[in-house]
PDB file of N, CA and C in Angstrom:
ATOM      1  N   MET V 933      61.897  54.966 146.886  1.00  0.00           N
ATOM      2  CA  MET V 933      60.852  54.472 145.840  1.00  0.00           C
ATOM      3  C   MET V 933      60.283  55.819 145.271  1.00  0.00           C
ATOM      4  N   ASP V 934      60.588  56.239 144.082  1.00  0.00           N
ATOM      5  CA  ASP V 934      59.397  57.322 143.755  1.00  0.00           C
ATOM      6  C   ASP V 934      58.025  56.848 143.058  1.00  0.00           C
ATOM      7  N   CYS V 935      57.313  57.113 144.393  1.00  0.00           N
ATOM      8  CA  CYS V 935      55.564  56.866 143.488  1.00  0.00           C
ATOM      9  C   CYS V 935      54.587  58.152 143.588  1.00  0.00           C
ATOM     10  N   SER V 936      55.511  58.853 142.454  1.00  0.00           N
ATOM     11  CA  SER V 936      54.840  59.835 142.182  1.00  0.00           C
ATOM     12  C   SER V 936      53.704  59.601 141.037  1.00  0.00           C
ATOM     13  N   ALA V 937      54.093  58.555 140.392  1.00  0.00           N
ATOM     14  CA  ALA V 937      52.911  58.316 139.248  1.00  0.00           C
ATOM     15  C   ALA V 937      51.562  57.579 140.102  1.00  0.00           C
ATOM     16  N   THR V 938      51.880  56.684 141.003  1.00  0.00           N
ATOM     17  CA  THR V 938      51.125  56.215 141.383  1.00  0.00           C
ATOM     18  C   THR V 938      50.094  57.161 142.785  1.00  0.00           C
ATOM     19  N   LYS V 939      50.559  57.896 142.654  1.00  0.00           N
ATOM     20  CA  LYS V 939      50.089  59.030 143.803  1.00  0.00           C
ATOM     21  C   LYS V 939      49.219  60.018 142.753  1.00  0.00           C
ATOM     22  N   LYS V 940      49.868  60.236 141.254  1.00  0.00           N
ATOM     23  CA  LYS V 940      49.148  61.106 140.309  1.00  0.00           C
ATOM     24  C   LYS V 940      47.765  60.151 139.944  1.00  0.00           C
ATOM     25  N   TYR V 941      47.771  59.124 139.512  1.00  0.00           N
ATOM     26  CA  TYR V 941      46.599  58.079 139.350  1.00  0.00           C
ATOM     27  C   TYR V 941      45.926  57.784 140.294  1.00  0.00           C
ATOM     28  N   LEU V 942      46.045  58.087 141.983  1.00  0.00           N
ATOM     29  CA  LEU V 942      44.933  57.855 142.568  1.00  0.00           C
ATOM     30  C   LEU V 942      44.526  59.144 143.131  1.00  0.00           C
ATOM     31  N   ASP V 943      45.247  60.236 142.633  1.00  0.00           N
ATOM     32  CA  ASP V 943      44.307  61.450 142.745  1.00  0.00           C
ATOM     33  C   ASP V 943      43.627  61.702 141.607  1.00  0.00           C
ATOM     34  N   ILE V 944      44.093  61.103 140.677  1.00  0.00           N
ATOM     35  CA  ILE V 944      42.926  61.463 139.247  1.00  0.00           C
ATOM     36  C   ILE V 944      41.313  60.384 139.798  1.00  0.00           C
ATOM     37  N   LEU V 945      41.383  59.177 140.130  1.00  0.00           N
ATOM     38  CA  LEU V 945      40.682  58.529 140.794  1.00  0.00           C
ATOM     39  C   LEU V 945      39.630  59.014 141.563  1.00  0.00           C
ATOM     40  N   ARG V 946      40.303  59.940 142.591  1.00  0.00           N
ATOM     41  CA  ARG V 946      39.933  60.352 143.977  1.00  0.00           C
ATOM     42  C   ARG V 946      38.799  61.594 143.107  1.00  0.00           C
ATOM     43  N   GLU V 947      39.256  62.172 142.081  1.00  0.00           N
ATOM     44  CA  GLU V 947      39.037  63.404 141.861  1.00  0.00           C
ATOM     45  C   GLU V 947      37.786  62.903 141.031  1.00  0.00           C
ATOM     46  N   ARG V 948      37.609  62.087 139.974  1.00  0.00           N
ATOM     47  CA  ARG V 948      36.670  61.242 139.313  1.00  0.00           C
ATOM     48  C   ARG V 948      35.528  60.488 139.873  1.00  0.00           C
ATOM     49  N   TYR V 949      35.935  60.200 141.477  1.00  0.00           N
ATOM     50  CA  TYR V 949      35.143  59.601 142.338  1.00  0.00           C
ATOM     51  C   TYR V 949      34.833  60.911 143.192  1.00  0.00           C
ATOM     52  N   ASP V 950      34.303  62.089 143.298  1.00  0.00           N
ATOM     53  CA  ASP V 950      34.286  63.149 143.933  1.00  0.00           C
ATOM     54  C   ASP V 950      34.839  62.884 145.516  1.00  0.00           C
ATOM     55  N   GLY V 951      36.420  63.061 145.374  1.00  0.00           N
ATOM     56  CA  GLY V 951      36.884  62.931 146.541  1.00  0.00           C
ATOM     57  C   GLY V 951      37.240  61.936 147.159  1.00  0.00           C
ATOM     58  N   CYS V 952      36.873  60.499 146.873  1.00  0.00           N
ATOM     59  CA  CYS V 952      36.349  59.567 147.410  1.00  0.00           C
ATOM     60  C   CYS V 952      37.566  59.417 148.540  1.00  0.00           C
ATOM     61  N   SER V 953      36.660  58.058 149.853  1.00  0.00           N
ATOM     62  CA  SER V 953      38.212  57.876 150.696  1.00  0.00           C
ATOM     63  C   SER V 953      39.098  57.001 150.270  1.00  0.00           C
ATOM     64  N   ASP V 954      39.957  56.782 151.383  1.00  0.00           N
ATOM     65  CA  ASP V 954      41.151  55.404 150.907  1.00  0.00           C
ATOM     66  C   ASP V 954      39.986  54.112 150.698  1.00  0.00           C
ATOM     67  N   TYR V 955      38.920  54.068 151.912  1.00  0.00           N
ATOM     68  CA  TYR V 955      38.235  52.650 151.772  1.00  0.00           C
ATOM     69  C   TYR V 955      37.454  52.680 150.252  1.00  0.00           C
ATOM     70  N   ARG V 956      36.878  53.752 150.124  1.00  0.00           N
ATOM     71  CA  ARG V 956      35.621  53.518 148.573  1.00  0.00           C
ATOM     72  C   ARG V 956      36.847  53.406 147.484  1.00  0.00           C
ATOM     73  N   ILE V 957      37.958  53.625 147.605  1.00  0.00           N
ATOM     74  CA  ILE V 957      39.324  53.289 146.533  1.00  0.00           C
ATOM     75  C   ILE V 957      39.937  51.696 146.737  1.00  0.00           C
ATOM     76  N   ALA V 958      39.932  51.203 148.089  1.00  0.00           N
ATOM     77  CA  ALA V 958      40.241  49.934 148.041  1.00  0.00           C
ATOM     78  C   ALA V 958      38.724  49.426 147.353  1.00  0.00           C
ATOM     79  N   GLN V 959      37.328  49.548 147.753  1.00  0.00           N
ATOM     80  CA  GLN V 959      36.208  48.771 147.261  1.00  0.00           C
ATOM     81  C   GLN V 959      36.413  48.939 145.736  1.00  0.00           C
ATOM     82  N   LEU V 960      36.690  50.204 145.159  1.00  0.00           N
ATOM     83  CA  LEU V 960      36.605  50.240 143.447  1.00  0.00           C
ATOM     84  C   LEU V 960      37.728  48.902 142.680  1.00  0.00           C
ATOM     85  N   LEU V 961      38.756  49.340 143.509  1.00  0.00           N
ATOM     86  CA  LEU V 961      40.127  48.841 142.751  1.00  0.00           C
ATOM     87  C   LEU V 961      40.339  47.285 143.676  1.00  0.00           C
ATOM     88  N   HIS V 962      39.227  46.328 144.226  1.00  0.00           N
ATOM     89  CA  HIS V 962      39.141  45.058 145.027  1.00  0.00           C
ATOM     90  C   HIS V 962      40.380  44.985 145.923  1.00  0.00           C
ATOM     91  N   VAL V 963      41.385  46.106 146.792  1.00  0.00           N
ATOM     92  CA  VAL V 963      41.940  45.423 147.368  1.00  0.00           C
ATOM     93  C   VAL V 963      41.654  45.330 149.288  1.00  0.00           C
ATOM     94  N   SER V 964      42.663  45.786 149.906  1.00  0.00           N
ATOM     95  CA  SER V 964      42.804  46.119 151.271  1.00  0.00           C
ATOM     96  C   SER V 964      42.735  47.985 151.597  1.00  0.00           C
ATOM     97  N   LYS V 965      41.989  48.559 152.255  1.00  0.00           N
ATOM     98  CA  LYS V 965      42.548  49.624 152.771  1.00  0.00           C
ATOM     99  C   LYS V 965      43.938  49.843 153.000  1.00  0.00           C
ATOM    100  N   ALA V 966      44.234  48.661 153.202  1.00  0.00           N
ATOM    101  CA  ALA V 966      45.799  49.092 154.317  1.00  0.00           C
ATOM    102  C   ALA V 966      46.441  49.138 152.957  1.00  0.00           C
ATOM    103  N   CYS V 967      46.545  48.391 151.697  1.00  0.00           N
ATOM    104  CA  CYS V 967      47.018  48.362 150.626  1.00  0.00           C
ATOM    105  C   CYS V 967      47.294  49.654 150.012  1.00  0.00           C
ATOM    106  N   VAL V 968      45.945  50.750 150.135  1.00  0.00           N
ATOM    107  CA  VAL V 968      45.686  51.390 149.412  1.00  0.00           C
ATOM    108  C   VAL V 968      46.344  52.785 150.210  1.00  0.00           C
ATOM    109  N   SER V 969      46.596  52.302 151.981  1.00  0.00           N
ATOM    110  CA  SER V 969      47.220  53.292 152.755  1.00  0.00           C
ATOM    111  C   SER V 969      48.707  53.075 152.261  1.00  0.00           C
ATOM    112  N   ARG V 970      49.031  52.394 151.756  1.00  0.00           N
ATOM    113  CA  ARG V 970      50.681  52.084 151.450  1.00  0.00           C
ATOM    114  C   ARG V 970      50.733  52.833 150.226  1.00  0.00           C
ATOM    115  N   TRP V 971      50.138  52.803 149.422  1.00  0.00           N
ATOM    116  CA  TRP V 971      50.107  53.288 148.052  1.00  0.00           C
ATOM    117  C   TRP V 971      50.030  55.067 148.346  1.00  0.00           C
ATOM    118  N   SER V 972      49.185  55.486 148.948  1.00  0.00           N
ATOM    119  CA  SER V 972      48.951  56.753 149.136  1.00  0.00           C
ATOM    120  C   SER V 972      50.098  57.109 149.921  1.00  0.00           C
ATOM    121  N   ASN V 973      50.571  56.582 151.004  1.00  0.00           N
ATOM    122  CA  ASN V 973      52.100  57.102 151.696  1.00  0.00           C
ATOM    123  C   ASN V 973      53.302  56.864 150.889  1.00  0.00           C
ATOM    124  N   GLY V 974      53.291  55.962 149.849  1.00  0.00           N
ATOM    125  CA  GLY V 974      54.607  56.039 149.349  1.00  0.00           C
ATOM    126  C   GLY V 974      55.702  54.790 149.522  1.00  0.00           C
ATOM    127  N   LYS V 975      54.750  54.231 149.936  1.00  0.00           N
ATOM    128  CA  LYS V 975      55.781  52.805 150.773  1.00  0.00           C
ATOM    129  C   LYS V 975      55.738  51.842 149.199  1.00  0.00           C
ATOM    130  N   VAL V 976      54.709  51.396 148.278  1.00  0.00           N
ATOM    131  CA  VAL V 976      54.830  51.090 147.197  1.00  0.00           C
ATOM    132  C   VAL V 976      54.019  51.405 145.832  1.00  0.00           C
ATOM    133  N   GLY V 977      54.355  50.417 144.703  1.00  0.00           N
ATOM    134  CA  GLY V 977      53.185  51.334 143.783  1.00  0.00           C
ATOM    135  C   GLY V 977      52.286  50.051 143.662  1.00  0.00           C
ATOM    136  N   LEU V 978      51.559  50.912 143.055  1.00  0.00           N
ATOM    137  CA  LEU V 978      50.678  50.287 142.357  1.00  0.00           C
ATOM    138  C   LEU V 978      50.650  48.988 141.098  1.00  0.00           C
ATOM    139  N   GLY V 979      49.989  47.266 141.826  1.00  0.00           N
ATOM    140  CA  GLY V 979      50.228  46.669 141.121  1.00  0.00           C
ATOM    141  C   GLY V 979      49.783  46.655 139.417  1.00  0.00           C
ATOM    142  N   ASP V 980      49.919  45.585 138.391  1.00  0.00           N
ATOM    143  CA  ASP V 980      49.641  45.793 136.787  1.00  0.00           C
ATOM    144  C   ASP V 980      47.947  45.649 137.327  1.00  0.00           C
ATOM    145  N   GLU V 981      47.661  44.590 138.070  1.00  0.00           N
ATOM    146  CA  GLU V 981      46.063  44.635 138.061  1.00  0.00           C
ATOM    147  C   GLU V 981      45.192  45.296 138.172  1.00  0.00           C
ATOM    148  N   SER V 982      45.736  46.216 139.682  1.00  0.00           N
ATOM    149  CA  SER V 982      45.385  47.174 140.061  1.00  0.00           C
ATOM    150  C   SER V 982      45.099  48.739 139.032  1.00  0.00           C
ATOM    151  N   ALA V 983      46.341  49.257 138.539  1.00  0.00           N
ATOM    152  CA  ALA V 983      46.737  50.034 137.641  1.00  0.00           C
ATOM    153  C   ALA V 983      45.723  49.972 136.089  1.00  0.00           C
ATOM    154  N   ALA V 984      45.738  48.889 136.145  1.00  0.00           N
ATOM    155  CA  ALA V 984      44.630  48.236 134.663  1.00  0.00           C
ATOM    156  C   ALA V 984      43.130  48.605 135.158  1.00  0.00           C
ATOM    157  N   ARG V 985      42.664  48.254 136.590  1.00  0.00           N
ATOM    158  CA  ARG V 985      41.464  48.515 136.804  1.00  0.00           C
ATOM    159  C   ARG V 985      40.984  50.021 136.884  1.00  0.00           C
ATOM    160  N   LEU V 986      42.032  50.747 137.640  1.00  0.00           N
ATOM    161  CA  LEU V 986      42.053  52.102 137.747  1.00  0.00           C
ATOM    162  C   LEU V 986      42.134  53.193 136.614  1.00  0.00           C
ATOM    163  N   ALA V 987      42.753  52.470 135.332  1.00  0.00           N
ATOM    164  CA  ALA V 987      42.734  53.340 134.289  1.00  0.00           C
ATOM    165  C   ALA V 987      41.839  52.876 133.569  1.00  0.00           C
ATOM    166  N   ASP V 988      41.013  52.171 133.595  1.00  0.00           N
ATOM    167  CA  ASP V 988      39.465  51.156 133.194  1.00  0.00           C
ATOM    168  C   ASP V 988      38.457  52.033 133.642  1.00  0.00           C
ATOM    169  N   LEU V 989      38.383  52.384 135.093  1.00  0.00           N
ATOM    170  CA  LEU V 989      37.805  53.184 135.795  1.00  0.00           C
ATOM    171  C   LEU V 989      37.552  54.855 135.776  1.00  0.00           C
ATOM    172  N   CYS V 990      38.582  55.004 135.146  1.00  0.00           N
ATOM    173  CA  CYS V 990      38.974  56.440 134.981  1.00  0.00           C
ATOM    174  C   CYS V 990      38.809  56.861 133.554  1.00  0.00           C
ATOM    175  N   GLY V 991      38.767  55.818 132.581  1.00  0.00           N
ATOM    176  CA  GLY V 991      39.011  56.143 130.985  1.00  0.00           C
ATOM    177  C   GLY V 991      40.187  56.378 130.585  1.00  0.00           C
ATOM    178  N   LEU V 992      40.884  56.072 131.278  1.00  0.00           N
ATOM    179  CA  LEU V 992      42.394  56.712 130.984  1.00  0.00           C
ATOM    180  C   LEU V 992      42.646  55.555 129.732  1.00  0.00           C
ATOM    181  N   ASP V 993      44.091  55.790 129.065  1.00  0.00           N
ATOM    182  CA  ASP V 993      44.645  54.702 128.174  1.00  0.00           C
ATOM    183  C   ASP V 993      45.489  53.634 129.487  1.00  0.00           C
ATOM    184  N   PRO V 994      45.420  52.366 129.494  1.00  0.00           N
ATOM    185  CA  PRO V 994      46.297  50.938 130.485  1.00  0.00           C
ATOM    186  C   PRO V 994      47.051  51.556 130.076  1.00  0.00           C
ATOM    187  N   VAL V 995      47.844  51.243 128.576  1.00  0.00           N
ATOM    188  CA  VAL V 995      49.253  51.317 128.460  1.00  0.00           C
ATOM    189  C   VAL V 995      49.965  52.678 128.913  1.00  0.00           C
ATOM    190  N   LYS V 996      49.082  53.225 128.868  1.00  0.00           N
ATOM    191  CA  LYS V 996      50.070  54.848 129.330  1.00  0.00           C
ATOM    192  C   LYS V 996      51.009  54.780 130.629  1.00  0.00           C
ATOM    193  N   VAL V 997      49.093  54.206 131.869  1.00  0.00           N
ATOM    194  CA  VAL V 997      49.248  54.260 132.728  1.00  0.00           C
ATOM    195  C   VAL V 997      50.343  52.819 133.329  1.00  0.00           C
ATOM    196  N   LEU V 998      50.101  51.898 132.810  1.00  0.00           N
ATOM    197  CA  LEU V 998      50.981  50.642 133.434  1.00  0.00           C
ATOM    198  C   LEU V 998      52.540  51.168 133.018  1.00  0.00           C
ATOM    199  N   THR V 999      52.728  52.212 131.653  1.00  0.00           N
ATOM    200  CA  THR V 999      53.683  52.471 131.256  1.00  0.00           C
ATOM    201  C   THR V 999      54.784  53.150 132.997  1.00  0.00           C
ATOM    202  N   GLU V1000      53.714  54.243 132.533  1.00  0.00           N
ATOM    203  CA  GLU V1000      54.338  55.029 133.829  1.00  0.00           C
ATOM    204  C   GLU V1000      54.660  54.781 134.926  1.00  0.00           C
ATOM    205  N   LEU V1001      54.041  53.342 135.642  1.00  0.00           N
ATOM    206  CA  LEU V1001      53.612  52.714 136.735  1.00  0.00           C
ATOM    207  C   LEU V1001      55.094  51.637 136.576  1.00  0.00           C
ATOM    208  N   HIS V1002      55.494  51.132 135.494  1.00  0.00           N
ATOM    209  CA  HIS V1002      56.984  50.413 135.139  1.00  0.00           C
ATOM    210  C   HIS V1002      57.819  51.316 135.293  1.00  0.00           C
ATOM    211  N   LEU V1003      57.829  52.308 134.716  1.00  0.00           N
ATOM    212  CA  LEU V1003      58.635  53.392 134.865  1.00  0.00           C
ATOM    213  C   LEU V1003      59.231  54.069 136.030  1.00  0.00           C
ATOM    214  N   GLU V1004      58.142  54.335 137.250  1.00  0.00           N
ATOM    215  CA  GLU V1004      58.854  54.684 138.333  1.00  0.00           C
ATOM    216  C   GLU V1004      59.265  53.322 139.088  1.00  0.00           C
ATOM    217  N   LYS V1005      59.106  51.958 139.017  1.00  0.00           N
ATOM    218  CA  LYS V1005      59.410  51.132 139.648  1.00  0.00           C
ATOM    219  C   LYS V1005      61.511  50.704 139.224  1.00  0.00           C
ATOM    220  N   ALA V1006      61.414  51.571 137.550  1.00  0.00           N
ATOM    221  CA  ALA V1006      62.378  51.290 137.325  1.00  0.00           C
ATOM    222  C   ALA V1006      63.751  51.091 138.185  1.00  0.00           C
ATOM    223  N   LYS V1007      65.036  50.062 138.709  1.00  0.00           N
ATOM    224  CA  LYS V1007      65.863  50.629 138.963  1.00  0.00           C
ATOM    225  C   LYS V1007      67.434  50.928 138.683  1.00  0.00           C
ATOM    226  N   SER V1008      66.912  50.217 136.931  1.00  0.00           N
ATOM    227  CA  SER V1008      68.480  50.889 135.908  1.00  0.00           C
ATOM    228  C   SER V1008      68.271  51.799 135.045  1.00  0.00           C
ATOM    229  N   ARG V1009      69.458  52.779 134.857  1.00  0.00           N
ATOM    230  CA  ARG V1009      68.553  53.145 133.656  1.00  0.00           C
ATOM    231  C   ARG V1009      68.646  52.923 132.724  1.00  0.00           C
ATOM    232  N   ALA V1010      68.941  51.644 132.370  1.00  0.00           N
ATOM    233  CA  ALA V1010      68.423  51.001 130.813  1.00  0.00           C
ATOM    234  C   ALA V1010      67.088  50.918 130.594  1.00  0.00           C
ATOM    235  N   THR V1011      66.295  50.157 132.278  1.00  0.00           N
ATOM    236  CA  THR V1011      64.713  50.258 132.007  1.00  0.00           C
ATOM    237  C   THR V1011      64.157  51.270 132.063  1.00  0.00           C
ATOM    238  N   ARG V1012      64.728  52.219 132.756  1.00  0.00           N
ATOM    239  CA  ARG V1012      64.045  53.784 132.854  1.00  0.00           C
ATOM    240  C   ARG V1012      63.781  53.959 131.255  1.00  0.00           C
ATOM    241  N   GLN V1013      65.023  54.070 130.534  1.00  0.00           N
ATOM    242  CA  GLN V1013      65.114  54.148 129.171  1.00  0.00           C
ATOM    243  C   GLN V1013      63.803  53.671 128.491  1.00  0.00           C
ATOM    244  N   TYR V1014      63.990  52.554 128.768  1.00  0.00           N
ATOM    245  CA  TYR V1014      63.078  51.355 127.918  1.00  0.00           C
ATOM    246  C   TYR V1014      61.755  52.328 127.624  1.00  0.00           C
ATOM    247  N   TYR V1015      61.034  52.289 129.026  1.00  0.00           N
ATOM    248  CA  TYR V1015      60.166  52.897 129.465  1.00  0.00           C
ATOM    249  C   TYR V1015      59.673  54.444 128.913  1.00  0.00           C
ATOM    250  N   GLU V1016      60.468  54.746 129.187  1.00  0.00           N
ATOM    251  CA  GLU V1016      60.564  56.383 128.665  1.00  0.00           C
ATOM    252  C   GLU V1016      60.104  55.928 127.399  1.00  0.00           C
ATOM    253  N   GLU V1017      60.568  55.527 126.307  1.00  0.00           N
ATOM    254  CA  GLU V1017      60.948  55.157 124.737  1.00  0.00           C
ATOM    255  C   GLU V1017      59.525  54.442 124.306  1.00  0.00           C
ATOM    256  N   VAL V1018      58.795  53.772 125.037  1.00  0.00           N
ATOM    257  CA  VAL V1018      57.506  52.983 125.198  1.00  0.00           C
ATOM    258  C   VAL V1018      56.676  54.242 125.200  1.00  0.00           C
ATOM    259  N   LEU V1019      56.888  55.141 126.513  1.00  0.00           N
ATOM    260  CA  LEU V1019      56.026  56.419 127.009  1.00  0.00           C
ATOM    261  C   LEU V1019      56.160  57.509 125.684  1.00  0.00           C
ATOM    262  N   ARG V1020      57.137  57.338 124.629  1.00  0.00           N
ATOM    263  CA  ARG V1020      57.385  58.373 123.670  1.00  0.00           C
ATOM    264  C   ARG V1020      56.350  57.978 122.137  1.00  0.00           C
ATOM    265  N   ARG V1021      56.626  56.809 121.829  1.00  0.00           N
ATOM    266  CA  ARG V1021      56.149  56.127 121.470  1.00  0.00           C
ATOM    267  C   ARG V1021      54.796  55.933 121.410  1.00  0.00           C
ATOM    268  N   THR V1022      53.953  55.558 122.251  1.00  0.00           N
ATOM    269  CA  THR V1022      52.721  56.411 122.439  1.00  0.00           C
ATOM    270  C   THR V1022      51.830  57.136 122.597  1.00  0.00           C
ATOM    271  N   GLY V1023      52.538  57.829 123.010  1.00  0.00           N
ATOM    272  CA  GLY V1023      52.171  59.481 122.500  1.00  0.00           C
ATOM    273  C   GLY V1023      52.299  59.877 121.298  1.00  0.00           C
ATOM    274  N   THR V1024      53.097  59.315 120.227  1.00  0.00           N
ATOM    275  CA  THR V1024      53.423  59.704 119.023  1.00  0.00           C
ATOM    276  C   THR V1024      52.385  58.963 118.045  1.00  0.00           C
ATOM    277  N   ALA V1025      52.083  57.852 118.628  1.00  0.00           N
ATOM    278  CA  ALA V1025      50.987  57.358 117.901  1.00  0.00           C
ATOM    279  C   ALA V1025      49.731  57.849 118.123  1.00  0.00           C
ATOM    280  N   GLN V1026      49.419  57.667 119.359  1.00  0.00           N
ATOM    281  CA  GLN V1026      47.983  58.572 119.842  1.00  0.00           C
ATOM    282  C   GLN V1026      47.924  60.190 118.833  1.00  0.00           C
ATOM    283  N   LEU V1027      48.583  60.594 118.480  1.00  0.00           N
ATOM    284  CA  LEU V1027      49.357  62.065 118.117  1.00  0.00           C
ATOM    285  C   LEU V1027      48.593  61.758 116.372  1.00  0.00           C
ATOM    286  N   VAL V1028      48.965  60.722 115.947  1.00  0.00           N
ATOM    287  CA  VAL V1028      49.201  60.350 114.824  1.00  0.00           C
ATOM    288  C   VAL V1028      47.313  60.232 114.775  1.00  0.00           C
ATOM    289  N   VAL V1029      47.181  58.994 115.274  1.00  0.00           N
ATOM    290  CA  VAL V1029      45.360  58.860 115.724  1.00  0.00           C
ATOM    291  C   VAL V1029      44.661  60.301 115.293  1.00  0.00           C
ATOM    292  N   LEU V1030      44.881  61.068 116.441  1.00  0.00           N
ATOM    293  CA  LEU V1030      44.104  61.582 116.368  1.00  0.00           C
ATOM    294  C   LEU V1030      44.587  62.672 115.359  1.00  0.00           C
ATOM    295  N   SER V1031      45.333  62.637 114.603  1.00  0.00           N
ATOM    296  CA  SER V1031      45.080  63.783 113.668  1.00  0.00           C
ATOM    297  C   SER V1031      44.494  63.522 112.551  1.00  0.00           C
ATOM    298  N   THR V1032      44.759  62.248 112.711  1.00  0.00           N
ATOM    299  CA  THR V1032      43.920  61.407 111.227  1.00  0.00           C
ATOM    300  C   THR V1032      42.427  61.876 111.437  1.00  0.00           C
ATOM    301  N   LEU V1033      42.341  61.347 112.507  1.00  0.00           N
ATOM    302  CA  LEU V1033      40.509  61.226 112.855  1.00  0.00           C
ATOM    303  C   LEU V1033      40.396  62.822 112.940  1.00  0.00           C
ATOM    304  N   PHE V1034      40.999  64.047 113.004  1.00  0.00           N
ATOM    305  CA  PHE V1034      40.294  65.103 113.014  1.00  0.00           C
ATOM    306  C   PHE V1034      40.254  65.269 111.686  1.00  0.00           C
ATOM    307  N   TYR V1035      41.295  65.135 110.714  1.00  0.00           N
ATOM    308  CA  TYR V1035      41.282  65.379 109.425  1.00  0.00           C
ATOM    309  C   TYR V1035      39.813  64.950 108.730  1.00  0.00           C
ATOM    310  N   TYR V1036      39.225  63.543 109.011  1.00  0.00           N
ATOM    311  CA  TYR V1036      38.450  63.042 108.066  1.00  0.00           C
ATOM    312  C   TYR V1036      36.923  63.791 109.272  1.00  0.00           C
ATOM    313  N   LEU V1037      37.191  63.818 110.513  1.00  0.00           N
ATOM    314  CA  LEU V1037      35.679  64.292 111.317  1.00  0.00           C
ATOM    315  C   LEU V1037      35.489  65.615 111.365  1.00  0.00           C
ATOM    316  N   ALA V1038      36.627  66.393 110.838  1.00  0.00           N
ATOM    317  CA  ALA V1038      36.012  67.938 111.228  1.00  0.00           C
ATOM    318  C   ALA V1038      35.292  68.221 110.070  1.00  0.00           C
ATOM    319  N   PRO V1039      35.420  67.852 109.029  1.00  0.00           N
ATOM    320  CA  PRO V1039      34.156  68.710 108.156  1.00  0.00           C
ATOM    321  C   PRO V1039      32.928  68.108 108.527  1.00  0.00           C
ATOM    322  N   MET V1040      32.642  67.004 108.968  1.00  0.00           N
ATOM    323  CA  MET V1040      31.421  66.363 109.638  1.00  0.00           C
ATOM    324  C   MET V1040      30.728  67.757 110.650  1.00  0.00           C
ATOM    325  N   VAL V1041      31.758  67.699 111.793  1.00  0.00           N
ATOM    326  CA  VAL V1041      31.418  69.119 113.293  1.00  0.00           C
ATOM    327  C   VAL V1041      31.392  70.076 112.497  1.00  0.00           C
ATOM    328  N   THR V1042      32.005  70.517 111.586  1.00  0.00           N
ATOM    329  CA  THR V1042      32.421  71.989 111.563  1.00  0.00           C
ATOM    330  C   THR V1042      31.669  72.751 110.389  1.00  0.00           C
ATOM    331  N   GLY V1043      31.854  71.605 109.043  1.00  0.00           N
ATOM    332  CA  GLY V1043      30.479  72.114 108.164  1.00  0.00           C
ATOM    333  C   GLY V1043      31.827  72.400 107.075  1.00  0.00           C
ATOM    334  N   TYR V1044      33.111  72.682 107.717  1.00  0.00           N
ATOM    335  CA  TYR V1044      33.931  73.248 106.648  1.00  0.00           C
ATOM    336  C   TYR V1044      34.951  71.775 105.964  1.00  0.00           C
ATOM    337  N   THR V1045      35.648  71.757 105.065  1.00  0.00           N
ATOM    338  CA  THR V1045      36.499  71.125 104.889  1.00  0.00           C
ATOM    339  C   THR V1045      38.100  71.124 105.541  1.00  0.00           C
ATOM    340  N   THR V1046      38.907  70.164 105.069  1.00  0.00           N
ATOM    341  CA  THR V1046      40.301  70.587 106.052  1.00  0.00           C
ATOM    342  C   THR V1046      41.228  70.367 104.392  1.00  0.00           C
ATOM    343  N   LEU V1047      40.532  70.236 103.408  1.00  0.00           N
ATOM    344  CA  LEU V1047      41.473  70.522 102.253  1.00  0.00           C
ATOM    345  C   LEU V1047      41.753  71.920 101.820  1.00  0.00           C
TER     346      LEU V1047
END
C-alpha cells in the first residue's frame, strides 16, 4: 500500500506542532501510539476520523485531505480515477472562489480597483 499521503499529512502535523513525537500525535488525534507508528511506517493509512481531526488541527481542507487519503487506499483503476476527479473538481472550485474573493477584496486591501 502506498501511504505517501498519510506520511505527507503526518509531516504537516509534526511541522505544525514543532516536530512533535508520535506520542504527541497520538494524543492530538485520540489514537494509540502504536497506531501512529503503523501510519508512520506505511503499514496502514489514516482513517477518516483521524484524517478529519488532523485537517482541523492543521487548518487544511478536510475534503481534500480525505479525498487524497481515499485515493491512496483505492485498489481499482476506476476508484482511483473517481478520487482524482474529485480532487480536480475541488481544486477548480477553490480557484473560482479565491479568484472571486480577490476580485472583490483587492480594492479594499490595495486601494486599487480591479476594473
